[in-house]
Amino acid sequence: MGGKLSLYNDTTQTFNCVVRLKKGGGEKRKLQLGPGETAAIRVDNFNVARDYNIEFWLDKGEGWEEKAPKSGMRQNTDFVAWRNFGETCVSASKLISSPKDFFSDLESCFLARVLQWLRIKDRESYGVTYSKCFVANETVTNLVLHRVAKSEEEALMVCQKLMESGLFVKM
């Protein structure tokens, strides 16, 4: 289920990364890549539709240290974990130069995939016509069927997160 994210360090410095679950604590992952190294991160290792924070920086590779480095660029951004499909590759320099764009692109790919399974059409309920709608329980079923979510509960979390972000609206 899911895919993987391949990260390639195309810089001349060591790339350091810490990913933390924003709420509930406990979950934290560290990654350190030397120049020219690549790492594959399995998407299944993240909780779907949960909020994470990622912090990353470049340094001269003097050893692992979570405190702000004296030299190098440090970035910090929030993201939502979605299941991706296949393999997504990103270079450290792209991630550092525009982290919000990178995670926005991942979210757009995820949404394009999900939207293709929805039966979007005009629907009538109690004499009122709603344009461009879909049925929520069909969406939950499709998310599980297409292995975006492992269970109905996880599919509901995905839909809730999409509603919180304003991408899905309750009618």
Coordinates of N, CA and C in Angstrom, one line a residue:
M1 N 0.8 -1.2 0.0 CA 0.0 0.0 0.0 C 0.9 1.2 0.0
G2 N 0.5 2.2 -0.7 CA 1.3 3.5 -0.7 C 2.4 3.4 -1.6
G3 N 3.4 4.2 -1.5 CA 4.5 4.3 -2.3 C 5.7 4.7 -1.5
K4 N 6.7 5.3 -2.2 CA 7.8 5.8 -1.4 C 8.3 7.2 -1.9
L5 N 9.0 7.9 -1.1 CA 9.6 9.1 -1.4 C 11.1 9.0 -1.4
S6 N 11.7 9.2 -2.5 CA 13.2 9.1 -2.6 C 13.7 10.5 -2.5
L7 N 14.7 10.7 -1.6 CA 15.3 11.9 -1.3 C 16.8 11.8 -1.7
Y8 N 17.2 12.7 -2.6 CA 18.6 12.7 -3.1 C 19.3 14.0 -2.6
N9 N 20.5 13.8 -2.0 CA 21.2 15.0 -1.6 C 22.1 15.4 -2.7
D10 N 21.7 16.5 -3.4 CA 22.5 17.0 -4.6 C 23.3 18.2 -4.2
T11 N 23.5 18.4 -2.9 CA 24.4 19.5 -2.4 C 25.7 19.0 -2.0
T12 N 26.6 19.9 -1.6 CA 28.0 19.5 -1.2 C 28.0 19.4 0.3
Q13 N 26.9 19.6 1.0 CA 26.9 19.6 2.5 C 26.0 18.4 2.9
T14 N 26.0 18.1 4.2 CA 25.2 17.1 4.8 C 23.8 17.6 5.0
F15 N 22.8 16.8 4.5 CA 21.4 17.2 4.6 C 20.8 16.5 5.9
N16 N 20.2 17.3 6.8 CA 19.7 16.7 8.0 C 18.2 17.0 8.0
C17 N 17.4 16.1 8.6 CA 15.9 16.2 8.5 C 15.4 15.6 9.8
V18 N 14.4 16.3 10.4 CA 13.6 15.7 11.5 C 12.2 15.9 11.2
V19 N 11.4 14.8 11.3 CA 10.0 14.8 11.0 C 9.3 14.5 12.3
R20 N 8.3 15.3 12.8 CA 7.6 15.1 14.0 C 6.1 15.1 13.8
L21 N 5.4 14.3 14.5 CA 3.9 14.3 14.5 C 3.6 15.6 15.3
K22 N 2.7 16.4 14.8 CA 2.4 17.7 15.5 C 1.6 17.5 16.8
K23 N 0.6 16.6 16.8 CA -0.2 16.4 18.0 C 0.0 15.0 18.4
G24 N -0.1 14.8 19.7 CA 0.0 13.4 20.2 C 1.5 13.0 20.5
G25 N 2.4 13.7 20.0 CA 3.8 13.5 20.3 C 4.3 12.1 20.0
G26 N 5.5 11.9 20.5 CA 6.1 10.6 20.5 C 6.7 10.2 19.1
E27 N 6.0 10.4 18.1 CA 6.5 10.0 16.7 C 7.5 11.0 16.2
K28 N 8.7 10.5 16.0 CA 9.8 11.4 15.4 C 10.7 10.6 14.6
R29 N 11.1 11.1 13.4 CA 12.0 10.4 12.5 C 13.1 11.3 12.2
K30 N 14.4 10.8 12.1 CA 15.5 11.6 11.8 C 16.1 11.0 10.5
L31 N 16.7 11.8 9.7 CA 17.4 11.4 8.5 C 18.6 12.3 8.3
Q32 N 19.7 11.7 7.9 CA 20.9 12.4 7.6 C 21.5 11.8 6.4
L33 N 21.8 12.7 5.4 CA 22.3 12.2 4.1 C 23.6 13.0 3.8
G34 N 24.7 12.3 3.4 CA 25.9 13.0 3.0 C 25.7 13.4 1.5
P35 N 26.6 14.2 1.0 CA 26.6 14.6 -0.4 C 26.5 13.4 -1.3
G36 N 25.6 13.4 -2.3 CA 25.5 12.3 -3.2 C 24.7 11.1 -2.7
E37 N 24.3 11.1 -1.5 CA 23.5 9.9 -1.0 C 22.0 10.1 -1.2
T38 N 21.4 8.9 -1.3 CA 19.9 8.8 -1.5 C 19.3 8.0 -0.4
A39 N 18.1 8.3 0.0 CA 17.3 7.5 0.9 C 15.9 7.4 0.4
A40 N 15.3 6.2 0.7 CA 13.9 6.0 0.3 C 13.1 5.9 1.6
I41 N 12.0 6.7 1.6 CA 11.2 6.7 2.8 C 9.8 6.1 2.4
R42 N 9.5 5.0 3.1 CA 8.2 4.4 2.8 C 7.0 5.2 3.4
V43 N 6.1 5.4 2.5 CA 4.9 6.2 2.9 C 4.1 5.5 4.0
D44 N 4.1 4.2 4.0 CA 3.4 3.4 5.0 C 3.8 3.7 6.4
N45 N 5.0 4.3 6.6 CA 5.5 4.6 7.9 C 4.9 5.8 8.5
F46 N 4.0 6.5 7.8 CA 3.4 7.7 8.3 C 1.9 7.4 8.5
N47 N 1.3 8.1 9.5 CA -0.2 8.0 9.7 C -0.8 8.9 8.7
V48 N -1.8 8.4 7.9 CA -2.4 9.1 6.9 C -3.3 10.2 7.5
A49 N -3.4 11.3 6.8 CA -4.2 12.5 7.2 C -3.9 13.1 8.6
R50 N -2.7 12.9 9.0 CA -2.2 13.5 10.3 C -1.3 14.6 9.9
D51 N -1.2 15.6 10.9 CA -0.4 16.8 10.7 C 1.0 16.5 11.2
Y52 N 2.0 16.8 10.3 CA 3.4 16.6 10.7 C 4.1 17.9 10.5
N53 N 5.3 18.0 11.1 CA 6.2 19.2 11.0 C 7.5 18.6 10.5
I54 N 8.1 19.2 9.5 CA 9.4 18.8 9.0 C 10.4 20.0 9.2
E55 N 11.6 19.7 9.7 CA 12.6 20.6 9.9 C 13.8 20.1 9.2
F56 N 14.5 20.9 8.4 CA 15.7 20.4 7.7 C 16.7 21.5 7.5
W57 N 18.0 21.1 7.4 CA 19.0 22.0 7.2 C 20.3 21.3 6.6
L58 N 21.1 22.2 6.1 CA 22.4 21.7 5.6 C 23.5 22.1 6.6
D59 N 24.5 21.2 6.7 CA 25.7 21.6 7.6 C 26.9 20.9 7.0
K60 N 28.0 21.1 7.6 CA 29.2 20.5 7.2 C 29.4 19.0 7.6
G61 N 28.4 18.4 8.2 CA 28.5 17.0 8.6 C 29.4 16.8 9.8
E62 N 29.4 17.7 10.8 CA 30.2 17.5 12.0 C 29.5 16.6 13.0
G63 N 28.4 16.0 12.7 CA 27.7 15.1 13.6 C 26.3 15.6 13.8
W64 N 25.5 14.7 14.2 CA 24.0 14.9 14.4 C 23.8 15.9 15.5
E65 N 23.0 16.9 15.3 CA 22.7 17.9 16.3 C 21.3 18.5 15.9
E66 N 20.3 18.4 16.8 CA 19.0 19.0 16.5 C 19.0 20.5 16.8
K67 N 19.9 21.0 17.5 CA 19.9 22.4 17.7 C 20.3 23.1 16.5
A68 N 19.9 24.4 16.4 CA 20.1 25.1 15.1 C 21.6 25.2 14.8
P69 N 22.0 24.8 13.6 CA 23.4 24.9 13.3 C 23.9 26.3 13.2
K70 N 25.2 26.5 13.4 CA 25.8 27.8 13.4 C 25.9 28.3 11.9
S71 N 26.0 27.3 11.0 CA 26.1 27.7 9.6 C 25.1 26.9 8.8
G72 N 24.7 27.3 7.7 CA 23.7 26.5 6.9 C 22.3 27.1 6.9
M73 N 21.5 26.7 6.0 CA 20.1 27.2 5.9 C 19.2 26.2 6.7
R74 N 18.3 26.7 7.4 CA 17.4 25.9 8.2 C 15.9 26.2 7.7
Q75 N 15.2 25.2 7.4 CA 13.8 25.3 7.0 C 12.9 24.6 7.9
N76 N 11.6 25.0 8.0 CA 10.6 24.4 8.8 C 9.3 24.6 8.2
T77 N 8.5 23.5 8.0 CA 7.2 23.6 7.4 C 6.3 22.5 7.9
D78 N 5.0 22.7 7.8 CA 4.0 21.7 8.2 C 3.5 21.0 7.0
F79 N 3.1 19.8 7.1 CA 2.5 19.1 6.0 C 1.5 18.0 6.5
V80 N 0.6 17.6 5.7 CA -0.3 16.5 6.0 C 0.2 15.2 5.2
A81 N 0.2 14.1 5.9 CA 0.7 12.9 5.3 C -0.4 12.3 4.5
W82 N -0.2 12.1 3.2 CA -1.1 11.4 2.3 C -0.4 10.2 1.7
R83 N -1.1 9.2 1.3 CA -0.5 8.1 0.6 C -0.2 8.5 -0.8
N84 N 1.0 8.3 -1.2 CA 1.3 8.6 -2.6 C 1.3 7.3 -3.4
F85 N 1.4 7.4 -4.7 CA 1.4 6.2 -5.5 C 2.6 6.1 -6.3
G86 N 3.3 5.0 -6.3 CA 4.5 4.9 -7.0 C 5.6 5.5 -6.2
E87 N 6.6 6.1 -6.9 CA 7.7 6.7 -6.3 C 7.8 8.2 -6.6
T88 N 8.0 9.0 -5.6 CA 8.2 10.4 -5.8 C 9.6 10.7 -5.5
C89 N 10.3 11.4 -6.4 CA 11.7 11.7 -6.1 C 11.9 13.2 -5.9
V90 N 12.7 13.6 -5.0 CA 13.0 15.0 -4.7 C 14.4 15.2 -4.4
S91 N 15.0 16.3 -4.8 CA 16.4 16.6 -4.4 C 16.4 17.5 -3.2
A92 N 17.4 17.4 -2.4 CA 17.5 18.2 -1.2 C 17.5 19.7 -1.5
S93 N 18.1 20.1 -2.6 CA 18.2 21.5 -3.0 C 16.7 22.1 -3.3
K94 N 15.9 21.2 -4.0 CA 14.5 21.7 -4.3 C 13.7 21.8 -3.0
L95 N 13.9 20.8 -2.1 CA 13.2 20.8 -0.8 C 13.5 22.0 0.0
I96 N 14.8 22.3 0.0 CA 15.3 23.5 0.8 C 14.8 24.8 0.2
S97 N 14.9 24.9 -1.1 CA 14.5 26.2 -1.8 C 13.0 26.5 -1.7
S98 N 12.2 25.5 -1.8 CA 10.7 25.7 -1.8 C 9.9 24.6 -1.2
P99 N 10.0 24.4 0.2 CA 9.4 23.3 0.8 C 7.9 23.3 0.7
K100 N 7.3 24.5 0.8 CA 5.8 24.6 0.7 C 5.3 24.2 -0.7
D101 N 6.0 24.6 -1.7 CA 5.7 24.2 -3.1 C 5.8 22.7 -3.2
F102 N 6.8 22.1 -2.7 CA 7.0 20.6 -2.8 C 5.8 19.9 -2.2
F103 N 5.4 20.2 -1.0 CA 4.3 19.5 -0.3 C 3.0 19.9 -0.9
S104 N 2.8 21.1 -1.5 CA 1.6 21.4 -2.2 C 1.5 20.6 -3.5
D105 N 2.6 20.4 -4.2 CA 2.6 19.5 -5.4 C 2.2 18.1 -5.0
L106 N 2.7 17.6 -3.9 CA 2.3 16.2 -3.5 C 0.8 16.1 -3.2
E107 N 0.3 17.2 -2.5 CA -1.1 17.2 -2.2 C -2.0 17.3 -3.5
S108 N -1.5 18.0 -4.4 CA -2.2 18.2 -5.7 C -2.3 16.8 -6.4
C109 N -1.2 16.1 -6.4 CA -1.1 14.8 -7.1 C -2.1 13.8 -6.4
F110 N -2.1 13.9 -5.0 CA -3.0 13.0 -4.3 C -4.5 13.4 -4.6
L111 N -4.8 14.7 -4.6 CA -6.2 15.1 -4.9 C -6.6 14.7 -6.3
A112 N -5.7 14.8 -7.3 CA -6.1 14.5 -8.7 C -6.4 13.0 -8.7
R113 N -5.7 12.2 -8.0 CA -5.9 10.8 -8.0 C -7.3 10.4 -7.3
V114 N -7.6 11.1 -6.2 CA -8.8 10.8 -5.5 C -10.0 11.3 -6.3
L115 N -9.9 12.5 -6.9 CA -11.0 13.1 -7.7 C -11.5 12.2 -8.9
Q116 N -10.5 11.4 -9.4 CA -10.9 10.6 -10.6 C -11.9 9.5 -10.2
W117 N -12.0 9.2 -8.9 CA -12.8 8.1 -8.5 C -14.2 8.6 -8.1
L118 N -14.4 9.9 -7.9 CA -15.6 10.4 -7.5 C -16.6 10.6 -8.6
R119 N -17.9 10.2 -8.3 CA -18.9 10.5 -9.3 C -19.5 11.9 -9.0
I120 N -18.9 12.9 -9.6 CA -19.3 14.2 -9.4 C -20.4 14.6 -10.4
K121 N -21.5 15.0 -9.9 CA -22.6 15.4 -10.8 C -23.6 16.3 -10.0
D122 N -24.6 16.9 -10.7 CA -25.7 17.6 -10.0 C -26.6 16.6 -9.3
R123 N -27.0 16.9 -8.1 CA -27.8 16.0 -7.3 C -29.0 16.8 -6.7
E124 N -30.1 16.2 -6.5 CA -31.3 16.9 -5.9 C -31.6 16.2 -4.6
S125 N -31.9 17.1 -3.6 CA -32.3 16.6 -2.3 C -33.4 17.5 -1.7
Y126 N -34.5 17.0 -1.4 CA -35.6 17.8 -0.9 C -36.0 19.0 -1.7
G127 N -36.0 18.8 -3.0 CA -36.3 19.9 -3.9 C -35.2 20.9 -4.2
V128 N -34.1 20.7 -3.6 CA -32.9 21.6 -3.8 C -31.9 20.9 -4.7
T129 N -31.4 21.6 -5.8 CA -30.4 21.0 -6.6 C -29.1 21.5 -6.2
Y130 N -28.1 20.6 -6.0 CA -26.8 20.9 -5.6 C -25.9 20.5 -6.8
S131 N -25.1 21.5 -7.3 CA -24.3 21.2 -8.5 C -22.9 20.7 -8.1
K132 N -22.4 19.8 -8.9 CA -21.1 19.3 -8.8 C -20.8 18.7 -7.4
C133 N -21.6 17.7 -7.1 CA -21.5 17.0 -5.8 C -21.1 15.5 -5.9
F134 N -20.7 14.9 -4.8 CA -20.5 13.5 -4.8 C -21.1 13.0 -3.4
V135 N -21.2 11.7 -3.4 CA -21.8 11.0 -2.2 C -20.6 10.6 -1.3
A136 N -20.7 11.0 0.0 CA -19.6 10.8 0.9 C -19.3 9.3 1.2
N137 N -20.4 8.5 1.4 CA -20.1 7.1 1.6 C -19.5 6.4 0.5
E138 N -19.7 6.8 -0.8 CA -19.1 6.3 -1.9 C -17.6 6.6 -1.9
T139 N -17.3 7.8 -1.5 CA -15.9 8.3 -1.4 C -15.1 7.5 -0.4
V140 N -15.7 7.2 0.8 CA -15.1 6.4 1.8 C -14.8 5.0 1.2
T141 N -15.8 4.4 0.6 CA -15.6 3.1 0.0 C -14.5 3.1 -1.0
N142 N -14.4 4.1 -1.9 CA -13.4 4.2 -2.9 C -12.0 4.4 -2.3
L143 N -11.9 5.2 -1.3 CA -10.6 5.4 -0.7 C -10.0 4.1 -0.1
V144 N -10.9 3.2 0.4 CA -10.4 1.9 0.9 C -10.2 1.0 -0.3
L145 N -11.1 1.0 -1.2 CA -11.0 0.1 -2.4 C -9.7 0.3 -3.2
H146 N -9.3 1.6 -3.3 CA -8.1 2.0 -4.1 C -6.9 2.1 -3.2
R147 N -7.0 1.6 -2.0 CA -5.9 1.5 -1.1 C -5.2 2.8 -0.7
V148 N -6.0 3.9 -0.7 CA -5.6 5.2 -0.2 C -5.6 5.1 1.3
A149 N -6.6 4.4 1.8 CA -6.8 4.2 3.3 C -6.8 2.7 3.6
K150 N -6.3 2.4 4.7 CA -6.3 1.0 5.1 C -7.7 0.5 5.7
S151 N -8.5 1.4 6.2 CA -9.8 1.1 6.8 C -10.8 2.2 6.5
E152 N -12.0 1.9 6.9 CA -13.1 3.0 6.8 C -12.7 4.1 7.7
E153 N -12.2 3.8 8.9 CA -11.9 4.8 9.9 C -10.8 5.8 9.3
E154 N -9.8 5.2 8.7 CA -8.7 6.0 8.1 C -9.3 6.8 6.9
A155 N -10.2 6.3 6.1 CA -10.8 7.0 5.0 C -11.6 8.2 5.5
L156 N -12.3 8.0 6.7 CA -13.0 9.1 7.3 C -12.1 10.2 7.7
M157 N -10.9 9.8 8.3 CA -9.9 10.8 8.7 C -9.4 11.6 7.4
V158 N -9.2 10.9 6.3 CA -8.8 11.6 5.1 C -9.9 12.6 4.7
C159 N -11.1 12.2 4.6 CA -12.2 13.1 4.2 C -12.3 14.3 5.2
Q160 N -12.2 14.0 6.5 CA -12.3 15.1 7.5 C -11.2 16.1 7.3
K161 N -10.0 15.6 7.0 CA -8.8 16.5 6.7 C -9.1 17.4 5.5
L162 N -9.7 16.7 4.4 CA -10.0 17.5 3.2 C -11.1 18.5 3.5
M163 N -12.0 18.2 4.4 CA -13.0 19.2 4.7 C -12.4 20.4 5.5
E164 N -11.5 20.0 6.5 CA -10.9 21.1 7.3 C -10.0 22.0 6.4
S165 N -9.5 21.5 5.3 CA -8.7 22.3 4.4 C -9.5 23.1 3.4
G166 N -10.8 22.8 3.4 CA -11.7 23.5 2.5 C -11.8 22.9 1.1
L167 N -11.2 21.8 0.9 CA -11.2 21.1 -0.4 C -12.5 20.4 -0.6
F168 N -13.1 19.8 0.5 CA -14.4 19.2 0.5 C -15.3 20.1 1.3
V169 N -16.6 20.3 0.9 CA -17.5 21.1 1.7 C -18.8 20.3 1.9
K170 N -19.3 20.3 3.1 CA -20.5 19.6 3.4 C -21.7 20.3 2.8
M171 N -22.6 19.6 2.2 CA -23.8 20.2 1.6 C -25.0 19.8 2.4

